[in-house]
Amino acid sequence: MPKTAFVTGITGQDGSYLADLLLSKDYHVFGMVRRSSTENFARIEHIRDRITLIQGDLLDASSLIKALERAKPDEIYNLAAQSFVPTSWDQPILTGEFTALGVTRLLEAMRAVCPDARFYQASSSEMFGKVREVPQTETTPFHPRSPYGVAKAYGHYITLNARESYDLFAVSGILFNHESPRRGLEFVTRKITRAAAAIKLGLQDSLELGNLDARRDWGFAGDYVDAMWRMLQQDAPQDYVIATGSTHSVRTLVNLAFASVDVNPEAHVRISAALIRPAEVDLLVGDPSRAKRELAWSPNTSFEQLVEMMVRADYDDLSGTHLGATARQTRTLKTIKSRRNALSAK
Ligand code: NAP
Ligand code: F7E
């Protein structure tokens, strides 16, 4: 009999890849979406007719109860969050409401409606923050450096507490940075790959960045959602670090992305003090040994392949090979600008 999954954050990067994976395994997929005046379903457009969307919000406990009553899930994946670190300094209370207390609301709803379901919490390497050891493992102490990291640490411990207090099958995946062509445009990988493609195409002149020395363990989101699924298929609930085990600086990322389109970054990249964070996470690198051993999981995509994949996708999108909404907007703006220039030259 096919299983049923309930995914919060289905409109986000990971939610869309996870939905693809679950559909390929014949799951019945319910996705929770927030009410909005305009639809925000670009990442799930290709599977809209194969999934069931239910309105709900992590801020509204009653909506979570109703959604779970309707979906009756075997598995719950809590991927929804305010996930952009800089926004967490500007909106620390809202970040706490979504990213921290939202987890408790969903766990309480599960306890009331479907206590036998299995629960996945999207924990983050940002919890390690000012790292206490290198590489980071499941037992490395947390020292978060942003309101986002602090909120994720709460979500992590409340999930562990639900497991220990109520015997729920509730686990956390401590995922290191993972990226893709579906990554939000404000995250550093996508900002860089999109800019490299746009500069190559003559659509953009320069790129402003913050700290080029920060180091991250970057993997491919498509590989990481498979680890989430594997965690919920285990006999016993357990938390896992999901990472590649390699770390690179933002500077290396810039050089690789620009080299792939044969553009010299020094002519285009500027440092903006406004993009330096109040407190930085300098170095992240995870040790995925437990996941390799117990989940038989390992990443399939190298850092170099990831950057190449993202630059190519952005180049195709912007050049119109696969005309997306952003590309159409950019083209329209370009046409307006060139018409205006032509008029003023007359
Ligand atoms: P994302 O692209 O920013 O997606 C976040 C999702 O959460 C969106 O679908 C968003 O809906 C939804 N959401 C936000 N607030 C909500 C609320 N109050 N109620 C219901 N839905 C809400 O994030 P992602 O990269 O896919 O990451 C997925 C999860 O993994 C997040 O929890 C993130 O913090 C965590 N994580 C990510 C990484 C990474 O490197 N990507 C690493 C570790 C952990 P809208 O579309 O309506 O905004
Ligand atoms: O920054 C530096 C920045 O915003 C990476 C989220 O998915 O992963 C993500 O959080 C690094 C930082 O990701 C710019 O200072 C330099 O050191 O791409 P990011 P993040 O903060 O690591 C974790 C695991 C999550 O859980 C989060 O949800 O890049 N950096 N210049 C910049 N970063 C951005 N965004 N923009 C810049 O211009």
mmCIF file of N, CA, C and O in Angstrom, residues 16-54:
data_model
loop_
_atom_site.group_PDB
_atom_site.id
_atom_site.type_symbol
_atom_site.label_atom_id
_atom_site.label_comp_id
_atom_site.label_asym_id
_atom_site.label_seq_id
_atom_site.Cartn_x
_atom_site.Cartn_y
_atom_site.Cartn_z
ATOM 1 N N SER A 16 10.630 20.934 -2.761
ATOM 2 C CA SER A 16 10.338 20.549 -4.144
ATOM 3 C C SER A 16 11.131 19.294 -4.541
ATOM 4 O O SER A 16 10.600 18.395 -5.177
ATOM 5 N N TYR A 17 12.402 19.234 -4.138
ATOM 6 C CA TYR A 17 13.189 18.019 -4.454
ATOM 7 C C TYR A 17 12.664 16.805 -3.684
ATOM 8 O O TYR A 17 12.619 15.695 -4.203
ATOM 9 N N LEU A 18 12.263 17.028 -2.437
ATOM 10 C CA LEU A 18 11.740 15.902 -1.656
ATOM 11 C C LEU A 18 10.438 15.386 -2.277
ATOM 12 O O LEU A 18 10.228 14.169 -2.375
ATOM 13 N N ALA A 19 9.578 16.299 -2.709
ATOM 14 C CA ALA A 19 8.323 15.874 -3.341
ATOM 15 C C ALA A 19 8.619 15.047 -4.592
ATOM 16 O O ALA A 19 7.982 14.008 -4.828
ATOM 17 N N ASP A 20 9.604 15.482 -5.398
ATOM 18 C CA ASP A 20 10.002 14.702 -6.586
ATOM 19 C C ASP A 20 10.401 13.282 -6.172
ATOM 20 O O ASP A 20 9.984 12.297 -6.791
ATOM 21 N N LEU A 21 11.215 13.204 -5.117
ATOM 22 C CA LEU A 21 11.712 11.890 -4.673
ATOM 23 C C LEU A 21 10.568 11.004 -4.179
ATOM 24 O O LEU A 21 10.470 9.821 -4.538
ATOM 25 N N LEU A 22 9.686 11.578 -3.348
ATOM 26 C CA LEU A 22 8.591 10.788 -2.775
ATOM 27 C C LEU A 22 7.632 10.303 -3.874
ATOM 28 O O LEU A 22 7.146 9.172 -3.828
ATOM 29 N N LEU A 23 7.381 11.159 -4.865
ATOM 30 C CA LEU A 23 6.513 10.743 -5.978
ATOM 31 C C LEU A 23 7.157 9.587 -6.746
ATOM 32 O O LEU A 23 6.469 8.653 -7.163
ATOM 33 N N SER A 24 8.477 9.643 -6.894
ATOM 34 C CA SER A 24 9.158 8.558 -7.616
ATOM 35 C C SER A 24 9.073 7.247 -6.837
ATOM 36 O O SER A 24 9.279 6.178 -7.393
ATOM 37 N N LYS A 25 8.770 7.348 -5.534
ATOM 38 C CA LYS A 25 8.613 6.148 -4.700
ATOM 39 C C LYS A 25 7.137 5.837 -4.469
ATOM 40 O O LYS A 25 6.783 5.108 -3.543
ATOM 41 N N ASP A 26 6.275 6.456 -5.255
ATOM 42 C CA ASP A 26 4.819 6.201 -5.217
ATOM 43 C C ASP A 26 4.127 6.661 -3.950
ATOM 44 O O ASP A 26 3.087 6.107 -3.579
ATOM 45 N N TYR A 27 4.688 7.642 -3.267
ATOM 46 C CA TYR A 27 4.003 8.193 -2.089
ATOM 47 C C TYR A 27 2.830 9.055 -2.539
ATOM 48 O O TYR A 27 2.853 9.646 -3.624
ATOM 49 N N HIS A 28 1.837 9.147 -1.671
ATOM 50 C CA HIS A 28 0.811 10.170 -1.822
ATOM 51 C C HIS A 28 1.357 11.391 -1.069
ATOM 52 O O HIS A 28 1.586 11.314 0.144
ATOM 53 N N VAL A 29 1.581 12.498 -1.782
ATOM 54 C CA VAL A 29 2.259 13.644 -1.169
ATOM 55 C C VAL A 29 1.284 14.786 -0.899
ATOM 56 O O VAL A 29 0.646 15.303 -1.821
ATOM 57 N N PHE A 30 1.197 15.170 0.392
ATOM 58 C CA PHE A 30 0.465 16.374 0.789
ATOM 59 C C PHE A 30 1.500 17.452 1.102
ATOM 60 O O PHE A 30 2.466 17.196 1.824
ATOM 61 N N GLY A 31 1.292 18.655 0.560
ATOM 62 C CA GLY A 31 2.216 19.746 0.855
ATOM 63 C C GLY A 31 1.463 20.869 1.532
ATOM 64 O O GLY A 31 0.361 21.229 1.115
ATOM 65 N N MET A 32 2.082 21.418 2.593
ATOM 66 C CA MET A 32 1.429 22.551 3.265
ATOM 67 C C MET A 32 1.944 23.859 2.655
ATOM 68 O O MET A 32 3.152 24.042 2.493
ATOM 69 N N VAL A 33 0.999 24.739 2.315
ATOM 70 C CA VAL A 33 1.379 26.041 1.743
ATOM 71 C C VAL A 33 0.683 27.164 2.501
ATOM 72 O O VAL A 33 -0.419 27.004 3.010
ATOM 73 N N ARG A 34 1.375 28.318 2.535
ATOM 74 C CA ARG A 34 0.782 29.492 3.180
ATOM 75 C C ARG A 34 -0.126 30.204 2.204
ATOM 76 O O ARG A 34 0.182 30.267 1.013
ATOM 77 N N ARG A 35 -1.190 30.795 2.722
ATOM 78 C CA ARG A 35 -2.042 31.601 1.871
ATOM 79 C C ARG A 35 -1.251 32.844 1.441
ATOM 80 O O ARG A 35 -0.560 33.454 2.248
ATOM 81 N N SER A 36 -1.350 33.175 0.164
ATOM 82 C CA SER A 36 -0.648 34.356 -0.335
ATOM 83 C C SER A 36 -1.515 35.019 -1.402
ATOM 84 O O SER A 36 -2.314 34.345 -2.049
ATOM 85 N N SER A 37 -1.328 36.336 -1.579
ATOM 86 C CA SER A 37 -2.158 37.021 -2.583
ATOM 87 C C SER A 37 -1.732 36.630 -4.000
ATOM 88 O O SER A 37 -2.495 36.769 -4.939
ATOM 89 N N THR A 38 -0.469 36.182 -4.123
ATOM 90 C CA THR A 38 -0.047 35.645 -5.426
ATOM 91 C C THR A 38 0.566 34.272 -5.170
ATOM 92 O O THR A 38 1.234 34.058 -4.158
ATOM 93 N N GLU A 39 0.373 33.362 -6.100
ATOM 94 C CA GLU A 39 0.920 32.001 -5.924
ATOM 95 C C GLU A 39 2.440 31.997 -6.045
ATOM 96 O O GLU A 39 3.002 32.750 -6.827
ATOM 97 N N ASN A 40 3.050 31.107 -5.300
ATOM 98 C CA ASN A 40 4.503 31.029 -5.246
ATOM 99 C C ASN A 40 4.908 29.573 -5.480
ATOM 100 O O ASN A 40 5.589 28.973 -4.677
ATOM 101 N N PHE A 41 4.401 29.002 -6.590
ATOM 102 C CA PHE A 41 4.531 27.556 -6.786
ATOM 103 C C PHE A 41 5.512 27.186 -7.902
ATOM 104 O O PHE A 41 5.450 26.078 -8.424
ATOM 105 N N ALA A 42 6.421 28.119 -8.255
ATOM 106 C CA ALA A 42 7.292 27.856 -9.417
ATOM 107 C C ALA A 42 8.062 26.540 -9.274
ATOM 108 O O ALA A 42 8.207 25.793 -10.237
ATOM 109 N N ARG A 43 8.554 26.253 -8.049
ATOM 110 C CA ARG A 43 9.407 25.065 -7.896
ATOM 111 C C ARG A 43 8.611 23.752 -7.939
ATOM 112 O O ARG A 43 9.196 22.679 -8.083
ATOM 113 N N ILE A 44 7.275 23.847 -7.779
ATOM 114 C CA ILE A 44 6.478 22.605 -7.800
ATOM 115 C C ILE A 44 5.477 22.598 -8.962
ATOM 116 O O ILE A 44 4.603 21.741 -9.019
ATOM 117 N N GLU A 45 5.666 23.552 -9.879
ATOM 118 C CA GLU A 45 4.741 23.648 -11.020
ATOM 119 C C GLU A 45 4.687 22.330 -11.796
ATOM 120 O O GLU A 45 3.610 21.893 -12.220
ATOM 121 N N HIS A 46 5.858 21.697 -11.971
ATOM 122 C CA HIS A 46 5.931 20.477 -12.785
ATOM 123 C C HIS A 46 5.234 19.283 -12.142
ATOM 124 O O HIS A 46 5.050 18.258 -12.796
ATOM 125 N N ILE A 47 4.886 19.382 -10.838
ATOM 126 C CA ILE A 47 4.227 18.242 -10.167
ATOM 127 C C ILE A 47 2.890 18.654 -9.540
ATOM 128 O O ILE A 47 2.325 17.894 -8.744
ATOM 129 N N ARG A 48 2.418 19.843 -9.892
ATOM 130 C CA ARG A 48 1.176 20.373 -9.293
ATOM 131 C C ARG A 48 0.021 19.372 -9.335
ATOM 132 O O ARG A 48 -0.743 19.232 -8.381
ATOM 133 N N ASP A 49 -0.122 18.673 -10.463
ATOM 134 C CA ASP A 49 -1.274 17.772 -10.614
ATOM 135 C C ASP A 49 -1.055 16.417 -9.929
ATOM 136 O O ASP A 49 -1.939 15.576 -9.944
ATOM 137 N N ARG A 50 0.122 16.228 -9.305
ATOM 138 C CA ARG A 50 0.389 14.920 -8.680
ATOM 139 C C ARG A 50 0.487 15.017 -7.159
ATOM 140 O O ARG A 50 0.734 14.016 -6.484
ATOM 141 N N ILE A 51 0.355 16.236 -6.629
ATOM 142 C CA ILE A 51 0.417 16.409 -5.178
ATOM 143 C C ILE A 51 -0.842 17.126 -4.693
ATOM 144 O O ILE A 51 -1.544 17.747 -5.487
ATOM 145 N N THR A 52 -1.113 17.013 -3.379
ATOM 146 C CA THR A 52 -2.283 17.703 -2.818
ATOM 147 C C THR A 52 -1.787 18.815 -1.902
ATOM 148 O O THR A 52 -1.015 18.549 -0.971
ATOM 149 N N LEU A 53 -2.208 20.043 -2.198
ATOM 150 C CA LEU A 53 -1.776 21.174 -1.372
ATOM 151 C C LEU A 53 -2.852 21.515 -0.341
ATOM 152 O O LEU A 53 -4.041 21.539 -0.662
ATOM 153 N N ILE A 54 -2.408 21.736 0.893
ATOM 154 C CA ILE A 54 -3.324 22.110 1.971
ATOM 155 C C ILE A 54 -2.817 23.426 2.553
ATOM 156 O O ILE A 54 -1.612 23.552 2.838
#
